[in-house]
mmCIF file of C-alpha atoms and ligand atoms in Angstrom:
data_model
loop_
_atom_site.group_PDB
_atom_site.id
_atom_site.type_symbol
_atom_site.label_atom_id
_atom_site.label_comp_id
_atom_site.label_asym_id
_atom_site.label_seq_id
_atom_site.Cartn_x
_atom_site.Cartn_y
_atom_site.Cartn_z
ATOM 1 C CA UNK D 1 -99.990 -102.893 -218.296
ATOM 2 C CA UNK D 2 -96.819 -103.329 -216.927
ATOM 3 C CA UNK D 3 -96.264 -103.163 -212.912
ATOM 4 C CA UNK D 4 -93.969 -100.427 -213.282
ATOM 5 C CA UNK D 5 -96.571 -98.321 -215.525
ATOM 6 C CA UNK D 6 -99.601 -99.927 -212.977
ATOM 7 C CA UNK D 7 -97.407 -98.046 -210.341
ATOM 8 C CA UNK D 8 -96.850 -94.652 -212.347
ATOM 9 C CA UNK D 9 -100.433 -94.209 -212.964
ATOM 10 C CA UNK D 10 -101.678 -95.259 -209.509
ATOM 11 C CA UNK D 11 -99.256 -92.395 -208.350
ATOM 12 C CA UNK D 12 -100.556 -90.047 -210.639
ATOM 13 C CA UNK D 13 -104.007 -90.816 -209.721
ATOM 14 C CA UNK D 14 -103.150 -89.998 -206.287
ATOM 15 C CA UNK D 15 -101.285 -86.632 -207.471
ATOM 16 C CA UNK D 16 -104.900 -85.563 -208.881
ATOM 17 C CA UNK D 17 -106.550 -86.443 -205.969
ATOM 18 C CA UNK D 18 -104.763 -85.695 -202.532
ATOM 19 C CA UNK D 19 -105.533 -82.327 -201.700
ATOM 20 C CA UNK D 20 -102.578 -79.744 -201.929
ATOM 21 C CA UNK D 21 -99.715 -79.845 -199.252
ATOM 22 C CA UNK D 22 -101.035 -76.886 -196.532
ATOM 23 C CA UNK D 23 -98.762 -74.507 -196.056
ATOM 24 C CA UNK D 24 -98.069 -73.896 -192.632
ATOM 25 C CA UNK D 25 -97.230 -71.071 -190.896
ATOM 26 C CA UNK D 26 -95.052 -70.034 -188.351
ATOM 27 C CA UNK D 27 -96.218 -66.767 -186.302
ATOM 28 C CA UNK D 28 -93.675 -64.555 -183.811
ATOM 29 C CA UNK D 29 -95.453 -63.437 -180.771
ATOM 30 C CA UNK D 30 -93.998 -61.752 -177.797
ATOM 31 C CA UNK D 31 -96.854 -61.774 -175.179
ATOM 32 C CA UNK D 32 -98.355 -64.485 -173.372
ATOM 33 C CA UNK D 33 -101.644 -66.717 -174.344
ATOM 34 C CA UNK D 34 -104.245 -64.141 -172.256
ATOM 35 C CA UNK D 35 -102.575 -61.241 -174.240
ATOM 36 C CA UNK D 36 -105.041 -59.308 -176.016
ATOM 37 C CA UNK D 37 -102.504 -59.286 -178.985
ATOM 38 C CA UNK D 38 -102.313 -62.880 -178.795
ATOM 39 C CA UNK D 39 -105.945 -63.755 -178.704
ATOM 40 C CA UNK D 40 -106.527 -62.013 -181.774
ATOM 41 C CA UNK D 41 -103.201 -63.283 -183.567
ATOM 42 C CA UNK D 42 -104.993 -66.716 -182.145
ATOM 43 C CA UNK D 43 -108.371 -65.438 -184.253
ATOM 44 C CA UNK D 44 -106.660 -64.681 -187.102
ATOM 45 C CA UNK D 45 -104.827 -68.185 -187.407
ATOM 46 C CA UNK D 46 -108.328 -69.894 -186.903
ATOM 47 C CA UNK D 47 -110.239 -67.623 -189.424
ATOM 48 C CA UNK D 48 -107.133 -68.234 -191.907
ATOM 49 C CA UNK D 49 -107.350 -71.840 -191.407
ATOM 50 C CA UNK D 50 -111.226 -72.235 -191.872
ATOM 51 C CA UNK D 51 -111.529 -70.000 -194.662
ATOM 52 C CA UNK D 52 -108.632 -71.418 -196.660
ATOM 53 C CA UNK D 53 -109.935 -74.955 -196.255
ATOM 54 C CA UNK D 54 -106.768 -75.478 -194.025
ATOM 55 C CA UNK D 55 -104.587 -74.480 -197.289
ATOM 56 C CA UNK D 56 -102.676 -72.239 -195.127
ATOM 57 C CA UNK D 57 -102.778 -73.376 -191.449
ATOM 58 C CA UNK D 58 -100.835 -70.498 -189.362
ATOM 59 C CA UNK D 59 -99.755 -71.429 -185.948
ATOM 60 C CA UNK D 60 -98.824 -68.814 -183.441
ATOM 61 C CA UNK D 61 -95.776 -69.111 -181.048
ATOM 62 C CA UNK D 62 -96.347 -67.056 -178.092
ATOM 63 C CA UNK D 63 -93.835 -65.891 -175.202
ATOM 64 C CA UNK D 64 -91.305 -64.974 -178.105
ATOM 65 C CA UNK D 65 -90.052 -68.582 -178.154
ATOM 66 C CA UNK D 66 -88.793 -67.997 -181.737
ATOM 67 C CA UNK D 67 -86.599 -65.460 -180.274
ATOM 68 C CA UNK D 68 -86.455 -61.617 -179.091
ATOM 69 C CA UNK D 69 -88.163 -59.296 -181.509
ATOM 70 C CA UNK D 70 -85.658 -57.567 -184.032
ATOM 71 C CA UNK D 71 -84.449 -61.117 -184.665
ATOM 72 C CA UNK D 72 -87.538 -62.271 -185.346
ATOM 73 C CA UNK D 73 -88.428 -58.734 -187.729
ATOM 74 C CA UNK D 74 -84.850 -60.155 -189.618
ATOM 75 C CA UNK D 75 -86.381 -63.787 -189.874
ATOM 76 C CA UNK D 76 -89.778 -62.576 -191.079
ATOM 77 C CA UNK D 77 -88.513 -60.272 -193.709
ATOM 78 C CA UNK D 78 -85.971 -63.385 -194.763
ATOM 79 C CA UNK D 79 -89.398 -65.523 -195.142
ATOM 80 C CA UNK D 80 -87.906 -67.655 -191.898
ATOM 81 C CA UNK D 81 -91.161 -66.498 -189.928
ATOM 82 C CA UNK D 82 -94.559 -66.205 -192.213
ATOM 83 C CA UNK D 83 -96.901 -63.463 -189.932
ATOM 84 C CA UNK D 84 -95.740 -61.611 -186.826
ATOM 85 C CA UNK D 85 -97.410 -58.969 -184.590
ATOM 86 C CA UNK D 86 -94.659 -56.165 -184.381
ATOM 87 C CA UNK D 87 -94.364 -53.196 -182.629
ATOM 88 C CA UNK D 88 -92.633 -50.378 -184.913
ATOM 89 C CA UNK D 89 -90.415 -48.990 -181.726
ATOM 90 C CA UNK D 90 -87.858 -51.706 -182.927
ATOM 91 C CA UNK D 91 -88.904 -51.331 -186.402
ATOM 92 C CA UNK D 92 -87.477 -47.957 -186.912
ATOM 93 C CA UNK D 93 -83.746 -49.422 -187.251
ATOM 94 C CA UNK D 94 -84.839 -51.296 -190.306
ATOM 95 C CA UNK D 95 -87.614 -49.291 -191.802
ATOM 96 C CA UNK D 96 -86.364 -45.866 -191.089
ATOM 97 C CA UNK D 97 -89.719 -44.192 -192.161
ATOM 98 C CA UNK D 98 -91.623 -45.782 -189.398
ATOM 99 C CA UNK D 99 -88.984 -44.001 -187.049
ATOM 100 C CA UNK D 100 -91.568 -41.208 -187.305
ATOM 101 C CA UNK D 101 -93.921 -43.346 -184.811
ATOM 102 C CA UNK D 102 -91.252 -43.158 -182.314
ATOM 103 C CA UNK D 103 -91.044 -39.539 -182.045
ATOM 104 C CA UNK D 104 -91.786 -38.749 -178.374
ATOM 105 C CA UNK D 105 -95.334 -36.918 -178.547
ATOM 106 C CA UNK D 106 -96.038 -37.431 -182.155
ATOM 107 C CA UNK D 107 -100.031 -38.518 -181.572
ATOM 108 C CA UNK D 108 -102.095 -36.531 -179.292
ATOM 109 C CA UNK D 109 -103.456 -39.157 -178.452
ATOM 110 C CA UNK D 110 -104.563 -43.084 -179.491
ATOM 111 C CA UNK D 111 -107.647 -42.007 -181.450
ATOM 112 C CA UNK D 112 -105.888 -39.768 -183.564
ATOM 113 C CA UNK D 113 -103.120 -43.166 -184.467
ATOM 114 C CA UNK D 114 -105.926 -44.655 -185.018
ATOM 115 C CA UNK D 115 -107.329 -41.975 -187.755
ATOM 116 C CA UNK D 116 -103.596 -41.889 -189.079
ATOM 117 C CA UNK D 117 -102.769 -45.441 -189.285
ATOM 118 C CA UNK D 118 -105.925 -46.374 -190.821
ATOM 119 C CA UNK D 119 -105.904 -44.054 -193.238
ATOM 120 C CA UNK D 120 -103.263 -42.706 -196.335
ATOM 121 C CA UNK D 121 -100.659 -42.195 -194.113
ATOM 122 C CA UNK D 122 -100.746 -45.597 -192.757
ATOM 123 C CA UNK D 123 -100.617 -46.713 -195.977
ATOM 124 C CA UNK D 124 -97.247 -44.817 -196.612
ATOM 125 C CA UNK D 125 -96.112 -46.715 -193.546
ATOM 126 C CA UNK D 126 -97.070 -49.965 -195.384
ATOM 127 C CA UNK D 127 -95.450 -48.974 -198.682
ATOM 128 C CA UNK D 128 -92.218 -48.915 -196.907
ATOM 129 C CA UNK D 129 -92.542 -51.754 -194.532
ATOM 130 C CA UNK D 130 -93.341 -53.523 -198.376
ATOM 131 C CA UNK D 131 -90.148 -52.552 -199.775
ATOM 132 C CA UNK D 132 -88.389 -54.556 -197.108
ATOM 133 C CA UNK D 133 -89.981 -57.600 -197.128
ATOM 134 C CA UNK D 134 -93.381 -57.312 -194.734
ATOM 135 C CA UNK D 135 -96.875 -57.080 -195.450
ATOM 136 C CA UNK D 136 -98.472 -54.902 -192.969
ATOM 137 C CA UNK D 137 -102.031 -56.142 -193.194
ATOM 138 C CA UNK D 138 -103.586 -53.965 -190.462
ATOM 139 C CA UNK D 139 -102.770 -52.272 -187.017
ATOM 140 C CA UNK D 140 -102.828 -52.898 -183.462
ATOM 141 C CA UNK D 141 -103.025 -50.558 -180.520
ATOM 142 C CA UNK D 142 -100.881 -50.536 -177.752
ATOM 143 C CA UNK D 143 -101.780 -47.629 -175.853
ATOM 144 C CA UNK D 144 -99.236 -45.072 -174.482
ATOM 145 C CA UNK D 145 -96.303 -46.119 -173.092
ATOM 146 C CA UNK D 146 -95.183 -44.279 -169.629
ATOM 147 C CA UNK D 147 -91.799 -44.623 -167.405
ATOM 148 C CA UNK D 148 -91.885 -47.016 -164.449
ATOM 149 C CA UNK D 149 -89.247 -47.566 -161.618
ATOM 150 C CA UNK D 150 -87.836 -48.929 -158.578
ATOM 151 C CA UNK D 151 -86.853 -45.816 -156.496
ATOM 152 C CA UNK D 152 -89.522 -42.773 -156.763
ATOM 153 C CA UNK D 153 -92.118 -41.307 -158.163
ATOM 154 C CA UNK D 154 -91.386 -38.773 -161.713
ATOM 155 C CA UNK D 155 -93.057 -35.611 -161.553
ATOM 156 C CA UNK D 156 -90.405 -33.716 -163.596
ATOM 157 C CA UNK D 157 -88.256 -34.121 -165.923
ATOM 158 C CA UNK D 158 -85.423 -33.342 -163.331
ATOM 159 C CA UNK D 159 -86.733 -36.672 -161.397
ATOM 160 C CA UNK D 160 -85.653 -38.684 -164.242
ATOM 161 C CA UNK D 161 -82.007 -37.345 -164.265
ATOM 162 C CA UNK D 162 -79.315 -40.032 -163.020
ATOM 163 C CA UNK D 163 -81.571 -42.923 -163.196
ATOM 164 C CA UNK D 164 -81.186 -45.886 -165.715
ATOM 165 C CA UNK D 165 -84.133 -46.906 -167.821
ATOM 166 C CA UNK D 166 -84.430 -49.845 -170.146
ATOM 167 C CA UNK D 167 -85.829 -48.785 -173.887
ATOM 168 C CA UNK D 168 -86.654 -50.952 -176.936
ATOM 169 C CA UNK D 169 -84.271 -51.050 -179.947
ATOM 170 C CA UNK D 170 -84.128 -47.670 -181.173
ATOM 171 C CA UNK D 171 -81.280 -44.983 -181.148
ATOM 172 C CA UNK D 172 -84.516 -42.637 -180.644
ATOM 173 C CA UNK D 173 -84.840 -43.720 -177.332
ATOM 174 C CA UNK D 174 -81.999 -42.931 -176.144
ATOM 175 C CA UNK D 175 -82.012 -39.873 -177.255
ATOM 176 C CA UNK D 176 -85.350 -39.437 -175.408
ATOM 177 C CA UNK D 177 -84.084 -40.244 -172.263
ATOM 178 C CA UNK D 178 -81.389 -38.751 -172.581
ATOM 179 C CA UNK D 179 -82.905 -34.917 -173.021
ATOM 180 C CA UNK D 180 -84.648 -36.057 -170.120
ATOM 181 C CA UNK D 181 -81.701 -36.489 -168.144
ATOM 182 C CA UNK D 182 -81.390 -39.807 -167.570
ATOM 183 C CA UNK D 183 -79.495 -42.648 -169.122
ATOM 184 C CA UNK D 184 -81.262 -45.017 -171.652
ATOM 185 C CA UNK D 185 -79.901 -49.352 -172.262
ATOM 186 C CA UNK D 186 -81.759 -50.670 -174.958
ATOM 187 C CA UNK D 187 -82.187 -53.969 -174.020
ATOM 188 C CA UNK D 188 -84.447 -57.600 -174.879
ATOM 189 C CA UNK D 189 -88.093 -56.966 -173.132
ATOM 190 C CA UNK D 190 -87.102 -60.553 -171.434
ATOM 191 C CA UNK D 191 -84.244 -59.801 -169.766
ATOM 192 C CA UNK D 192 -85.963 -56.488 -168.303
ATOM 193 C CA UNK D 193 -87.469 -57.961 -165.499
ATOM 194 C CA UNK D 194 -84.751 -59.642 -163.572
ATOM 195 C CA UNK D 195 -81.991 -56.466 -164.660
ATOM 196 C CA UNK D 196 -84.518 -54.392 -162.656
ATOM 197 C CA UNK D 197 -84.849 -56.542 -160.043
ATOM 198 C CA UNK D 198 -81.007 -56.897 -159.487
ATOM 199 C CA UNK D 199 -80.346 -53.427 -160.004
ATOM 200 C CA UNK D 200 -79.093 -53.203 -163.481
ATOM 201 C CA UNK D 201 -81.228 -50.895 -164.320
ATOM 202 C CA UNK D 202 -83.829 -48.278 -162.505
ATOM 203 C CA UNK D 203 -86.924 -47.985 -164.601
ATOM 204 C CA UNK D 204 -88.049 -48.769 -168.203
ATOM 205 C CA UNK D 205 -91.450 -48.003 -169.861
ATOM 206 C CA UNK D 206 -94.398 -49.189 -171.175
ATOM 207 C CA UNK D 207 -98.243 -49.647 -171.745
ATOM 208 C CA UNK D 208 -100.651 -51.048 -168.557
ATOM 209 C CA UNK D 209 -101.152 -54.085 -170.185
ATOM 210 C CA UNK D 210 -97.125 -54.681 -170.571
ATOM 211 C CA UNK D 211 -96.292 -53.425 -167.366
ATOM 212 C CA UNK D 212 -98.742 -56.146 -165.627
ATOM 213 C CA UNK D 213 -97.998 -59.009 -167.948
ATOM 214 C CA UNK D 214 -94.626 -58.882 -167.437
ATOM 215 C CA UNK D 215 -94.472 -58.890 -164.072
ATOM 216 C CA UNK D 216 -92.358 -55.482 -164.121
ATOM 217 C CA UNK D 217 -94.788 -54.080 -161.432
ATOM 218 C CA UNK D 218 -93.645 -55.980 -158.899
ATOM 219 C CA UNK D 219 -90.227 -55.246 -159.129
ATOM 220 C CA UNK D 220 -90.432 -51.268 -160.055
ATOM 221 C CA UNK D 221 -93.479 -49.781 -158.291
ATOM 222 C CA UNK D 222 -93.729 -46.405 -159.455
ATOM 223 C CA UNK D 223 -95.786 -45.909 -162.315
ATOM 224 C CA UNK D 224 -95.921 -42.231 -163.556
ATOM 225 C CA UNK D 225 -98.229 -41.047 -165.899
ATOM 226 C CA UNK D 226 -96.331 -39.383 -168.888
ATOM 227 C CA UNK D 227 -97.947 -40.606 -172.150
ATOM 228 C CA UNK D 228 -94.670 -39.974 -173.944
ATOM 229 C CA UNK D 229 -94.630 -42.509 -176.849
ATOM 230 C CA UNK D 230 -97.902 -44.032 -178.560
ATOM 231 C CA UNK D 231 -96.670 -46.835 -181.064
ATOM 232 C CA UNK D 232 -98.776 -48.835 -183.107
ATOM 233 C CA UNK D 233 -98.272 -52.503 -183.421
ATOM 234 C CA UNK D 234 -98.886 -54.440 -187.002
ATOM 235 C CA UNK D 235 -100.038 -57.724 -188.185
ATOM 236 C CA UNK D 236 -96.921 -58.555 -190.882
ATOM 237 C CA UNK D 237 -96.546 -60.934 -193.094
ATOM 238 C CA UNK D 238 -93.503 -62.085 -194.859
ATOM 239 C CA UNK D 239 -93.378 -61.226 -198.397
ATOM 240 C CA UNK D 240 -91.826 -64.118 -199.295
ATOM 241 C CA UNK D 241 -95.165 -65.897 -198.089
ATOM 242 C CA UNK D 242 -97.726 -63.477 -199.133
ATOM 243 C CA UNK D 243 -96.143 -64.042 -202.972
ATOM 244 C CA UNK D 244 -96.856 -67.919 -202.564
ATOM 245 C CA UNK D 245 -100.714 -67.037 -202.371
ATOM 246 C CA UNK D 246 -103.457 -66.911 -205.220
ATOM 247 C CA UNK D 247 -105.699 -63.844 -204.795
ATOM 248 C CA UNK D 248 -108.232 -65.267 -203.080
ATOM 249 C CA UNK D 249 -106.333 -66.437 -200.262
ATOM 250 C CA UNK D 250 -104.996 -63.076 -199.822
ATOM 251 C CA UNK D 251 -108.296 -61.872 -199.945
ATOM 252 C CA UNK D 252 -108.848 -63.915 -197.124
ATOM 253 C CA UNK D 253 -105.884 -63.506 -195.496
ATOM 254 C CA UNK D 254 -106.129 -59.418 -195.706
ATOM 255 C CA UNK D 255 -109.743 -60.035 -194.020
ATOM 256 C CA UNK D 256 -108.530 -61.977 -191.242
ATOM 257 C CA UNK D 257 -106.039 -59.664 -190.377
ATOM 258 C CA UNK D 258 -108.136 -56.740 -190.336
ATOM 259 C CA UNK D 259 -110.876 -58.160 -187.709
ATOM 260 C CA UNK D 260 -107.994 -59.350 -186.028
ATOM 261 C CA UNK D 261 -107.310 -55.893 -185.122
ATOM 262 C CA UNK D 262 -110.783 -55.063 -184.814
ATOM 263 C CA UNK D 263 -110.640 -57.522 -182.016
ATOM 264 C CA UNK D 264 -107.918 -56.334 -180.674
ATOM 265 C CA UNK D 265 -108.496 -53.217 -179.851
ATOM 266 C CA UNK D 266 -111.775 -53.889 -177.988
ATOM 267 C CA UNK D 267 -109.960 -56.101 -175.774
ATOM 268 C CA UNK D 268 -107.163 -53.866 -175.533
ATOM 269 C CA UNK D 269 -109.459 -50.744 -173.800
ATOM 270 C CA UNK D 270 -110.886 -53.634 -171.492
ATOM 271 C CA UNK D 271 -107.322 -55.021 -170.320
ATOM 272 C CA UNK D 272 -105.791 -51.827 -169.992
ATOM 273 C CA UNK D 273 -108.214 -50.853 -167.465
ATOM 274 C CA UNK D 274 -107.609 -53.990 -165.852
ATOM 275 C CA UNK D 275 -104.098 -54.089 -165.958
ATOM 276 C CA UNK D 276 -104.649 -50.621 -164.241
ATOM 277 C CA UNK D 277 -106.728 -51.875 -161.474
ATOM 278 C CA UNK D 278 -104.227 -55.300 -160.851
ATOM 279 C CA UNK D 279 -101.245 -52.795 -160.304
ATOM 280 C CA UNK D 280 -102.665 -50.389 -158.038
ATOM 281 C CA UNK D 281 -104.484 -53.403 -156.170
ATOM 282 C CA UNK D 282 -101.083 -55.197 -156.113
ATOM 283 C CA UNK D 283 -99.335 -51.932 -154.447
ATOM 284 C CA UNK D 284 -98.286 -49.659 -157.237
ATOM 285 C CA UNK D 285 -97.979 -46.088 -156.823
ATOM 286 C CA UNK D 286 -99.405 -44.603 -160.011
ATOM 287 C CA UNK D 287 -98.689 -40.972 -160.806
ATOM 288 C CA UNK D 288 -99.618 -38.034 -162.899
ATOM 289 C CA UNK D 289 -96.858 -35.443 -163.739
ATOM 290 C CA UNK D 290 -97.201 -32.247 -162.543
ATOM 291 C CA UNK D 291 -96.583 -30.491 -165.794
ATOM 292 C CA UNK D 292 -96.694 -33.068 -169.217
ATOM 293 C CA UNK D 293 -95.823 -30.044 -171.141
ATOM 294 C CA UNK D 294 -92.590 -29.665 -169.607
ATOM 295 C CA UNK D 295 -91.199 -33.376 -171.012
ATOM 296 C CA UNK D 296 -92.952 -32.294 -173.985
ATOM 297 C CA UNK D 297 -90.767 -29.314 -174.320
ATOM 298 C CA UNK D 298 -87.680 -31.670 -173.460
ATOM 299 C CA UNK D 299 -88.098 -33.644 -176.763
ATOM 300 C CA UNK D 300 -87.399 -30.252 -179.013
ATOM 301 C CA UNK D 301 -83.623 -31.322 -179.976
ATOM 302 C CA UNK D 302 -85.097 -34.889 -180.588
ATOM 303 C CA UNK D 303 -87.065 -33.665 -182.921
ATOM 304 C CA UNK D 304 -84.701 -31.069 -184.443
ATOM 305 C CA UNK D 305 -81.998 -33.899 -185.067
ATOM 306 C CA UNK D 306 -84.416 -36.354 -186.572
ATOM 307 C CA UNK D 307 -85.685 -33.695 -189.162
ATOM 308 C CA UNK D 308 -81.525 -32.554 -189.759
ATOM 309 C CA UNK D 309 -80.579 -36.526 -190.501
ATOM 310 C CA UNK D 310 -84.050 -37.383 -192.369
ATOM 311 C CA UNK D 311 -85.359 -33.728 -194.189
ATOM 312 C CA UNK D 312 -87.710 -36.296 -196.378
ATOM 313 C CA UNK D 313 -89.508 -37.356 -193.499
ATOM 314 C CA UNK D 314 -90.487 -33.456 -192.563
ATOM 315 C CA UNK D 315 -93.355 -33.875 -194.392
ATOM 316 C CA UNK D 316 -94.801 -36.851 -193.054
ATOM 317 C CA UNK D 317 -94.026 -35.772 -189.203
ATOM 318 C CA UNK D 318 -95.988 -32.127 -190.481
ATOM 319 C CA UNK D 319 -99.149 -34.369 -191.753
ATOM 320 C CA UNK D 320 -99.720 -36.562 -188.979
ATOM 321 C CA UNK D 321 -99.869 -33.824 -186.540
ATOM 322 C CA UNK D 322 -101.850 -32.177 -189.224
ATOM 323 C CA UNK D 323 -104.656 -35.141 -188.699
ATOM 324 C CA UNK D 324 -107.467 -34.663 -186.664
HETATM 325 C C1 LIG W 1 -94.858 -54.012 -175.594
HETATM 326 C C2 LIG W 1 -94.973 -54.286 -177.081
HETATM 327 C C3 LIG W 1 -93.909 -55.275 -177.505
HETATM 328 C C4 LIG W 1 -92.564 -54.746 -177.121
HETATM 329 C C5 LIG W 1 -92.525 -54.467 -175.634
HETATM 330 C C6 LIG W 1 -91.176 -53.905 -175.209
HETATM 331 O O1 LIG W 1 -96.250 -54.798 -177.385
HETATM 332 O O2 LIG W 1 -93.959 -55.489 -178.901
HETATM 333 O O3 LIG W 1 -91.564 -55.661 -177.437
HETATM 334 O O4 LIG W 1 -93.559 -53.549 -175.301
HETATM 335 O O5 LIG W 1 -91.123 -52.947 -174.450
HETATM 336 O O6 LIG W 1 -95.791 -53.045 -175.215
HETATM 337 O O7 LIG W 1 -90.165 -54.442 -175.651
#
């Protein structure tokens, strides 16, 4: 044999008998480590790892070092990012069915997204989220999201009038605060906490768990109760990356994802009653509203615009609240 054909072969032995390049993955987070969302993304990466023989080894970047999160929805759906945990707030300017989950009131509560996620409708929710590049491989909770602020407590609608609030990327938003009489600056969840320390803006909103984690408590103490937004959160993964796998890995890849979110909504009840007791122990004045019905009422020309610009999407808003 000659050297060059000793060579060849020796490579090609080697070919046979290295196990397959693993494909690594790169995950988008936005919370920190202790994050219930992050734990389980953390799960998932492990279980993925182990039961794919370290085929696919996913790696999750928390803190949303791979930047703020409709960049990172743009780089996932490109195939830049392989898996993300999203929320579908800033979703809805890319996926305009999912706008339906931003409708102010549209669950009566989490069970019920629960029931409707989980079930055929989510499923319509994944079809679309499909037909621009995600996966959606199973659903998160994040609560209900409530206003916060630096100034006073909100008991009525009319307290919210002249007062600036940060909201997530999503013309419905604005809209919803707004008809509430206030002013709405969509704006990157990292640059909330120092724009409401310096004055920039007044108030934003979100979950207990965010409102801790972020630090925003310490900077806009008055936390009142209005439940007006429950968003659910998914586990995505890039189409371009889901096509690379063989069926079983998606098997196991579909598995992971869905105790994933079994985990994380068991930690998520826990933390949001901790996040709850960390506020109020750390000074923050935490509110019911008088009247919930009356911001309720407030969101009627939301609605009534959303149904004018989207009629197809009647149908879906009339069978979620249909679901028990
Ligand atoms: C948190 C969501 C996160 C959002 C953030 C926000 O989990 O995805 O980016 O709110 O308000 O509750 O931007």
């Amino acid at each position: 044999m000659t050297f060059t054909r000793f060579a060849l072969s020796c490579a090609l032995a080697a070919l046979v008998t290295a196990p397959a390049m693993a494909d690594q993955w790169r995950g988008w987070n936005i919370h920190p480590e202790d994050y219930p969302n992050s734990i389980a993304l953390e799960g998932f990466a492990k279980e993925v790892a182990e039961k794919t023989a370290g085929r696919i080894e996913p790696q999750v970047y928390h803190n949303a070092v791979l930047g703020d999160q409709p960049d990172a929805i743009e780089q996932t759906r490109n195939g830049g990012l392989d898996f993300a945990n999203f929320n579908m707030g800033p979703m809805g300017q890319i996926v305009p069915a999912t706008n339906v989950l931003s409708l102010p009131f549209i669950f009566k509560n989490v069970d019920q997204m629960h029931t409707v996620m989980d079930g055929e409708i989510g499923q319509r929710f994944s079809d679309a989220l499909a037909e621009e590049g995600l996966v959606a491989l199973s659903w998160f909770d994040s609560g209900s999201r409530s206003f916060y602020n630096t100034k006073k407590p909100i008991e009525t609608p009319a307290d919210v009038a002249g007062m600036k609030f940060r909201v997530m990327n999503n013309d419905l938003y604005v809209q919803m605060v707004d008809k509430l009489g206030g002013n709405a600056t969509p704006m990157a969840y990292g640059e909330v906490y120092q724009s409401l320390k310096t004055g920039v803006i007044d108030g934003a909103e979100n979950n207990y768990p965010s409102y801790d984690s972020s630090n925003h408590f310490e900077v806009a103490p008055y936390y009142s109760i209005t439940n007006h937004l429950i968003i659910p959160e998914c586990l995505c993964v890039s189409t371009a990356s889901w096509e690379k796998l063989s069926d079983e890995d998606k098997a196991i890849v579909k598995e992971a994802a869905v105790n994933a979110a079994e985990e994380q909504r068991s930690l998520w009840a826990e933390r949001e009653m901790k996040s709850r007791e960390k506020v109020e122990a750390a000074g923050s004045k935490i509110n019911e509203v008088k009247d919930p019905q009356a911001f309720q009422d407030a969101m009627g020309p939301v609605y009534e615009t959303f149904i004018k610009a989207n009629p197809d999407l009647e149908s879906l808003i009339k069978d979620i609240q249909a679901t028990m």
